[in-house]
XYZ file of C-alpha atoms in Angstrom:
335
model
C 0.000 0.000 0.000
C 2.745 2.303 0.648
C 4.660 4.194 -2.174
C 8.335 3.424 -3.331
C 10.276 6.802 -2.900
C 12.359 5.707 -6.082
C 8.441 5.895 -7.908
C 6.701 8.142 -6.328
C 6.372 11.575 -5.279
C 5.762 12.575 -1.746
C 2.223 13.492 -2.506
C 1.841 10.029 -3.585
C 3.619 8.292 -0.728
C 1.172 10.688 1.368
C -1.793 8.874 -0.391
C -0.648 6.176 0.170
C 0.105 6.221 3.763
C -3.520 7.614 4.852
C -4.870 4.566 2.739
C -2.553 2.226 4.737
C -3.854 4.151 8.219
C -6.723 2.267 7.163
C -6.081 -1.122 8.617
C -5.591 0.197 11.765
C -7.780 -0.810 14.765
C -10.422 1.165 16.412
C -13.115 0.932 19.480
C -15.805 -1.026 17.970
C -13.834 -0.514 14.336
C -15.620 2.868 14.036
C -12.367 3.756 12.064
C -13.501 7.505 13.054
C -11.029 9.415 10.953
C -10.921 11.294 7.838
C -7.233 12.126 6.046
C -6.510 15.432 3.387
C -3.870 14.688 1.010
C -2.071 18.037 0.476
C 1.412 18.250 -1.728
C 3.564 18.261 0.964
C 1.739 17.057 4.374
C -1.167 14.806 5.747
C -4.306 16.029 8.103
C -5.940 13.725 10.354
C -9.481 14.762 10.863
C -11.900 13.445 13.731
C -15.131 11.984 12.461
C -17.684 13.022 15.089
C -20.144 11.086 12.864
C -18.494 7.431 14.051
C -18.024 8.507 17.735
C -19.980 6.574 20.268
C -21.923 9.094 21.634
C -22.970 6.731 24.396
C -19.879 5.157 25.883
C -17.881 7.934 24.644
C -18.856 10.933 24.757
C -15.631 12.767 26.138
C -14.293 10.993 22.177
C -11.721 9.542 24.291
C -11.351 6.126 22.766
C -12.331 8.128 19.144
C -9.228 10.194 19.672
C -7.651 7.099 20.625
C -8.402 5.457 17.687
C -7.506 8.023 15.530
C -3.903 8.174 17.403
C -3.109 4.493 16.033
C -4.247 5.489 12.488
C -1.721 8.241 12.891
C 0.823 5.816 13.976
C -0.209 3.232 10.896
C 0.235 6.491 8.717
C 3.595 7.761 10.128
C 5.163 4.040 10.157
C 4.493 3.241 6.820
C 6.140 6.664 5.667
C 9.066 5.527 7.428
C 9.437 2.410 5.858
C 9.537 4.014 2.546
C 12.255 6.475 3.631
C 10.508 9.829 4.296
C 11.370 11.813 7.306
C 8.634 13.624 8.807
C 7.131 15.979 10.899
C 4.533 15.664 13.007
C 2.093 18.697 14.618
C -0.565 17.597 17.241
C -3.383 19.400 17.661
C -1.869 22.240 15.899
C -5.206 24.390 15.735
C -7.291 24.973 19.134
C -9.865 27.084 16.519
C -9.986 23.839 14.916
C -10.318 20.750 17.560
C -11.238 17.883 15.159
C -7.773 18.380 13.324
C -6.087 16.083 15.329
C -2.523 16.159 13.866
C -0.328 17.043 10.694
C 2.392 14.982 9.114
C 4.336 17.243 7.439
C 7.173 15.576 4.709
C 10.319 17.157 5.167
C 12.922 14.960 3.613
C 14.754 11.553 2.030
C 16.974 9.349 3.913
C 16.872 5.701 3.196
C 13.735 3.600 4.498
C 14.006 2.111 7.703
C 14.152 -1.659 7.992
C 12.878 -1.491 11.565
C 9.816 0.074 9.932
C 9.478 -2.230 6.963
C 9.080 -4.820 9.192
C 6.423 -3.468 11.516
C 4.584 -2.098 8.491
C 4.541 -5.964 7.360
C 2.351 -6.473 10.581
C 0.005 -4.150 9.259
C -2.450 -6.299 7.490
C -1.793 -9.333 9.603
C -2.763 -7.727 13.007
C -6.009 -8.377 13.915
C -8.243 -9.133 17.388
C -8.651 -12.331 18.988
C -11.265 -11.919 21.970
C -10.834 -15.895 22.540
C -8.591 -17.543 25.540
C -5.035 -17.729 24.024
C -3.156 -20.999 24.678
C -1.435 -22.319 27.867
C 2.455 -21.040 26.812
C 3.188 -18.112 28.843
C 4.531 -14.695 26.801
C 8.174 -14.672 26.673
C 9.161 -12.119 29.050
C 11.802 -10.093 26.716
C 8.610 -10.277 24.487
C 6.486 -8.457 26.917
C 9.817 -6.237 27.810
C 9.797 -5.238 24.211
C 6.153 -4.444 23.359
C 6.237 -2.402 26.789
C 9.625 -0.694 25.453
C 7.206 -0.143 21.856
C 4.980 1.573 24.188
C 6.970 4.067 25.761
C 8.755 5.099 22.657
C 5.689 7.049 21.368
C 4.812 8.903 24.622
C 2.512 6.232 26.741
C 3.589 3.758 29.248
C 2.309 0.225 29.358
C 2.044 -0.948 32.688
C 2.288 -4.745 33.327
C -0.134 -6.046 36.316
C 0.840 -8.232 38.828
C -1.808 -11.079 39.613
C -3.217 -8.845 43.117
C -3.754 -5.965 40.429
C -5.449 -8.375 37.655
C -8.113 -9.264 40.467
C -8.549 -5.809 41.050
C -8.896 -5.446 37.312
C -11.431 -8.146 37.129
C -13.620 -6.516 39.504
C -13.524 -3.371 37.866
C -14.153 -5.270 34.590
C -17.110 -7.108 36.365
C -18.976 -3.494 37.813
C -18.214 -2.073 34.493
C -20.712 -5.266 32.727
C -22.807 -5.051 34.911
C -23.682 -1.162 34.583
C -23.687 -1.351 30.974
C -26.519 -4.390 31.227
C -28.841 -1.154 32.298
C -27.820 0.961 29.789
C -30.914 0.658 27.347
C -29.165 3.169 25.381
C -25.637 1.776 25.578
C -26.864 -1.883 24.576
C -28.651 -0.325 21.412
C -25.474 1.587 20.814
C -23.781 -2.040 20.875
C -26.163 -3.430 18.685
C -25.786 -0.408 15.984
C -21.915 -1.679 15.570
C -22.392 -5.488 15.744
C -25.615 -5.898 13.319
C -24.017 -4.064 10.415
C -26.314 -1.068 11.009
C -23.392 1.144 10.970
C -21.792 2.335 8.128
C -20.723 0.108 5.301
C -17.386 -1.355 5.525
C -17.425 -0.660 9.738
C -18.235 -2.539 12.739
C -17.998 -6.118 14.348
C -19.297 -9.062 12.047
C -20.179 -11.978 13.847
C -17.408 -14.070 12.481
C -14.773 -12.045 14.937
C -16.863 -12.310 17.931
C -16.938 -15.364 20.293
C -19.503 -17.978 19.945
C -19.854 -18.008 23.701
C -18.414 -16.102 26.639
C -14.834 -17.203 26.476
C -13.325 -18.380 30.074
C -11.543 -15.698 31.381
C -10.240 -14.092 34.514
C -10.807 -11.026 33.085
C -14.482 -10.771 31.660
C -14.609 -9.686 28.286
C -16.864 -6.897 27.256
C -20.614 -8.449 26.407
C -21.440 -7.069 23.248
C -25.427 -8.472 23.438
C -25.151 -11.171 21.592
C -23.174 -14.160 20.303
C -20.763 -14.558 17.272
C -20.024 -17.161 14.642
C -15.988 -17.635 16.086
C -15.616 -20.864 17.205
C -14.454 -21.164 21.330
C -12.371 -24.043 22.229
C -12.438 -25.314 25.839
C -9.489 -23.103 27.474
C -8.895 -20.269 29.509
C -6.591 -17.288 29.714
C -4.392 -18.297 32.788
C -1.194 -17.437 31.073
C -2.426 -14.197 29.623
C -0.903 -11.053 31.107
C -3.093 -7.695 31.414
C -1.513 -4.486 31.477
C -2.924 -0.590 31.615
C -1.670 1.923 28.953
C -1.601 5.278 30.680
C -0.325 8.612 30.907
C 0.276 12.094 32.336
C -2.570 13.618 31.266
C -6.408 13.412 30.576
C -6.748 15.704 27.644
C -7.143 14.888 23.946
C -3.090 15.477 23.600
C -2.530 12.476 26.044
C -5.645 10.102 24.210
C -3.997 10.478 20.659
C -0.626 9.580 22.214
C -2.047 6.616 23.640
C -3.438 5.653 19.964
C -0.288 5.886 18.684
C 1.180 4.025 21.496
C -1.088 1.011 21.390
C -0.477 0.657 17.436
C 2.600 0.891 17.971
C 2.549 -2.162 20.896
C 0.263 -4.329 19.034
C 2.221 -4.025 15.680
C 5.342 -5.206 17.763
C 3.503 -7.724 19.484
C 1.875 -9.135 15.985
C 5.422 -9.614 14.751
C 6.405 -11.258 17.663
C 3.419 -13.727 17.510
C 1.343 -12.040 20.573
C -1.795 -11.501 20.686
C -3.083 -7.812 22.169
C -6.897 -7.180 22.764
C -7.635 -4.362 24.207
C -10.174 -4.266 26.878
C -12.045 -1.099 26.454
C -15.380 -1.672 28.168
C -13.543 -1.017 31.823
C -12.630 2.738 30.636
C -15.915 3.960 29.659
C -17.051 4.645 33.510
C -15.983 7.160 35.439
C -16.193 5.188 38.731
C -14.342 2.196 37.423
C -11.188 4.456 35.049
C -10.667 6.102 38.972
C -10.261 2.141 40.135
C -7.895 2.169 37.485
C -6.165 4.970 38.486
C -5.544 4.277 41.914
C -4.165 0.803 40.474
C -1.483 3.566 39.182
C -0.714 5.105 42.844
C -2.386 8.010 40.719
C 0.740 8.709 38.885
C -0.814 8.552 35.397
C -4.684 8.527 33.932
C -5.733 5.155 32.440
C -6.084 5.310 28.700
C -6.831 1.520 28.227
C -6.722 -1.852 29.840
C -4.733 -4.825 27.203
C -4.794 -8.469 27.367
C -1.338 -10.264 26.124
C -1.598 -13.462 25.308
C -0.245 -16.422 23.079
C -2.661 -17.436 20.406
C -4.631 -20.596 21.101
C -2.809 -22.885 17.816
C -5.475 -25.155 18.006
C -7.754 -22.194 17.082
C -7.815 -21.201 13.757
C -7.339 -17.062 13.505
C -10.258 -15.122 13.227
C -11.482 -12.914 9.962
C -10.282 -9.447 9.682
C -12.918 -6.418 10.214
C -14.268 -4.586 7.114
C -12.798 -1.414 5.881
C -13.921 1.381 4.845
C -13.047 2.359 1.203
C -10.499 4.936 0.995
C -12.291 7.112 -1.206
C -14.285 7.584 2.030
C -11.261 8.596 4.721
C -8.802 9.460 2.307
C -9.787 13.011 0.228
C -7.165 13.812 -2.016
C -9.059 16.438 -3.930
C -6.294 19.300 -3.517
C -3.646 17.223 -5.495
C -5.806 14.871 -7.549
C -4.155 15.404 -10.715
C -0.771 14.066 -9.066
C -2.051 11.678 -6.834
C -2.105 7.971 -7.437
């Protein structure tokens, strides 16, 4: 998807990139984002349109999301060669401009980043128990170390803090089973309601309720993905957080998780993040006094080994890129 630098003109390998930030994952795969292809830079737009006005209405996990298509989008430049870069919220007049990606050179591409770009289309979310081998530890070191580099920190829980995670997990279920509103909400992005091309089919959700410490967010009704028989007593659970609770600190956190799970896909880990436990204000503060209050919880993960018994779930639809990617202002050059 990206563009050769030998081939292409930045403007192109702009293109490009926004249609790879694509693939990357979002809360309930709203993919709430919108790119402009300009001759020399990229702007990442919020789409209030595919924020969950329910669960989200702060568009914390939309700004999240849109942080790991900004991450997908600034990875894939590298591993073409372009140096970039990058202005956050560069416009308070203008809040749903989220970042720009400004090109402002050639060097030659990264391997690092060719090979976490080749994760790209492979990464994908598997909500089942993972298998009974235990995450290599300089595997977890690493995907923590991914973290940090982009401005979040990925806390690993010990097994007193994943009880206290369950629990939280647990009062956060059970408030959203009152949530008439929430549950419809649920249903919009898991009966292909939504938007064409968005959404949760039922061949990545679980069959059943999968065995797990941690309970998994109930998303009103059962899958076609197939459930074997184990549990996730190897898994390890972490909390992505940071120094502050502003949209700055959520789009971080976006590009902090992408960059985690992309180094975890490589590494054969599987990530799923555990959203459900962030949308309440009583049970993010549990959270946050799991962190001594030294940070704000952006997200809870599961790490786990995939089940090999288990064959690997579908990939969500996409939008079309016509749809997120506008490249109206250089149409003529772009390809």
């Amino acid at each position: 998807m990206t563009a050769s630098p030998n081939d292409h003109s930045l403007t192109s390998a702009l293109g490009h990139a926004a249609a790879t930030a694509g693939y990357a994952p979002s809360v309930h795969n709203t993919q709430p984002w919108r790119w402009r292809v300009l001759p020399e830079r990229l702007e990442l737009y919020a789409v209030r349109d595919r924020q969950l006005g329910v669960s989200d209405p702060d568009g914390r996990l939309m700004i999240l999301s849109c942080g790991t298509a900004l991450h997908h989008a600034r990875i894939a430049l590298r591993a073409e060669g372009w140096t970039t870069r990058v202005d956050r919220l560069p416009d308070p007049a203008t809040p749903d401009l989220l970042a720009r990606i400004t090109g402002t050179g050639h060097a030659a591409p990264s391997p690092a980043a060719m090979r976490v770009v080749q994760s790209v289309r492979v990464r994908h979310t598997d909500r089942r128990p993972v298998a009974e081998e235990e995450v290599p530890e300089e595997s977890v070191a690493e995907i923590v170390r991914a973290a940090g580099d982009e401005g979040a920190q990925l806390q690993i829980l010990s097994r007193d803090q994943v009880v206290e995670l369950a629990a939280a997990a647990s009062k956060a279920a059970a408030a959203s089973v009152d949530e008439p509103q929430l549950r419809e909400e649920l249903r919009y992005w898991t009966e292909r309601a939504g938007p064409a091309g968005t959404g949760l089919p039922p061949e990545v959700l679980p069959e059943r309720a999968p065995e797990s410490t941690v309970p998994a967010r109930d998303f009103g009704r059962p899958g076609s993905l197939p459930v074997g028989p184990g549990h996730d007593r190897t898994a390890r659970y972490g909390l992505l957080f940071g120094n502050e609770d502003e949209p700055a600190g959520w789009l971080r956190a976006g590009e902090a998780l992408s960059a985690a799970w992309l180094v975890a896909t490589g590494l054969g880990v599987s990530m799923v993040p555990l959203s459900g436990v962030i949308e309440t204000v009583g049970t993010r503060e549990t959270l946050r006094r799991m962190l001594s209050g030294l940070g704000y919880p952006y997200l809870a993960l599961r790490l786990g080994i995939p089940d090999p018994t288990q064959a690997g779930p579908g990939h969500t639809p996409r939008l079309p890129v016509e749809q997120v990617v506008d490249t109206s202002a250089v149409r003529p050059e772009a390809s």
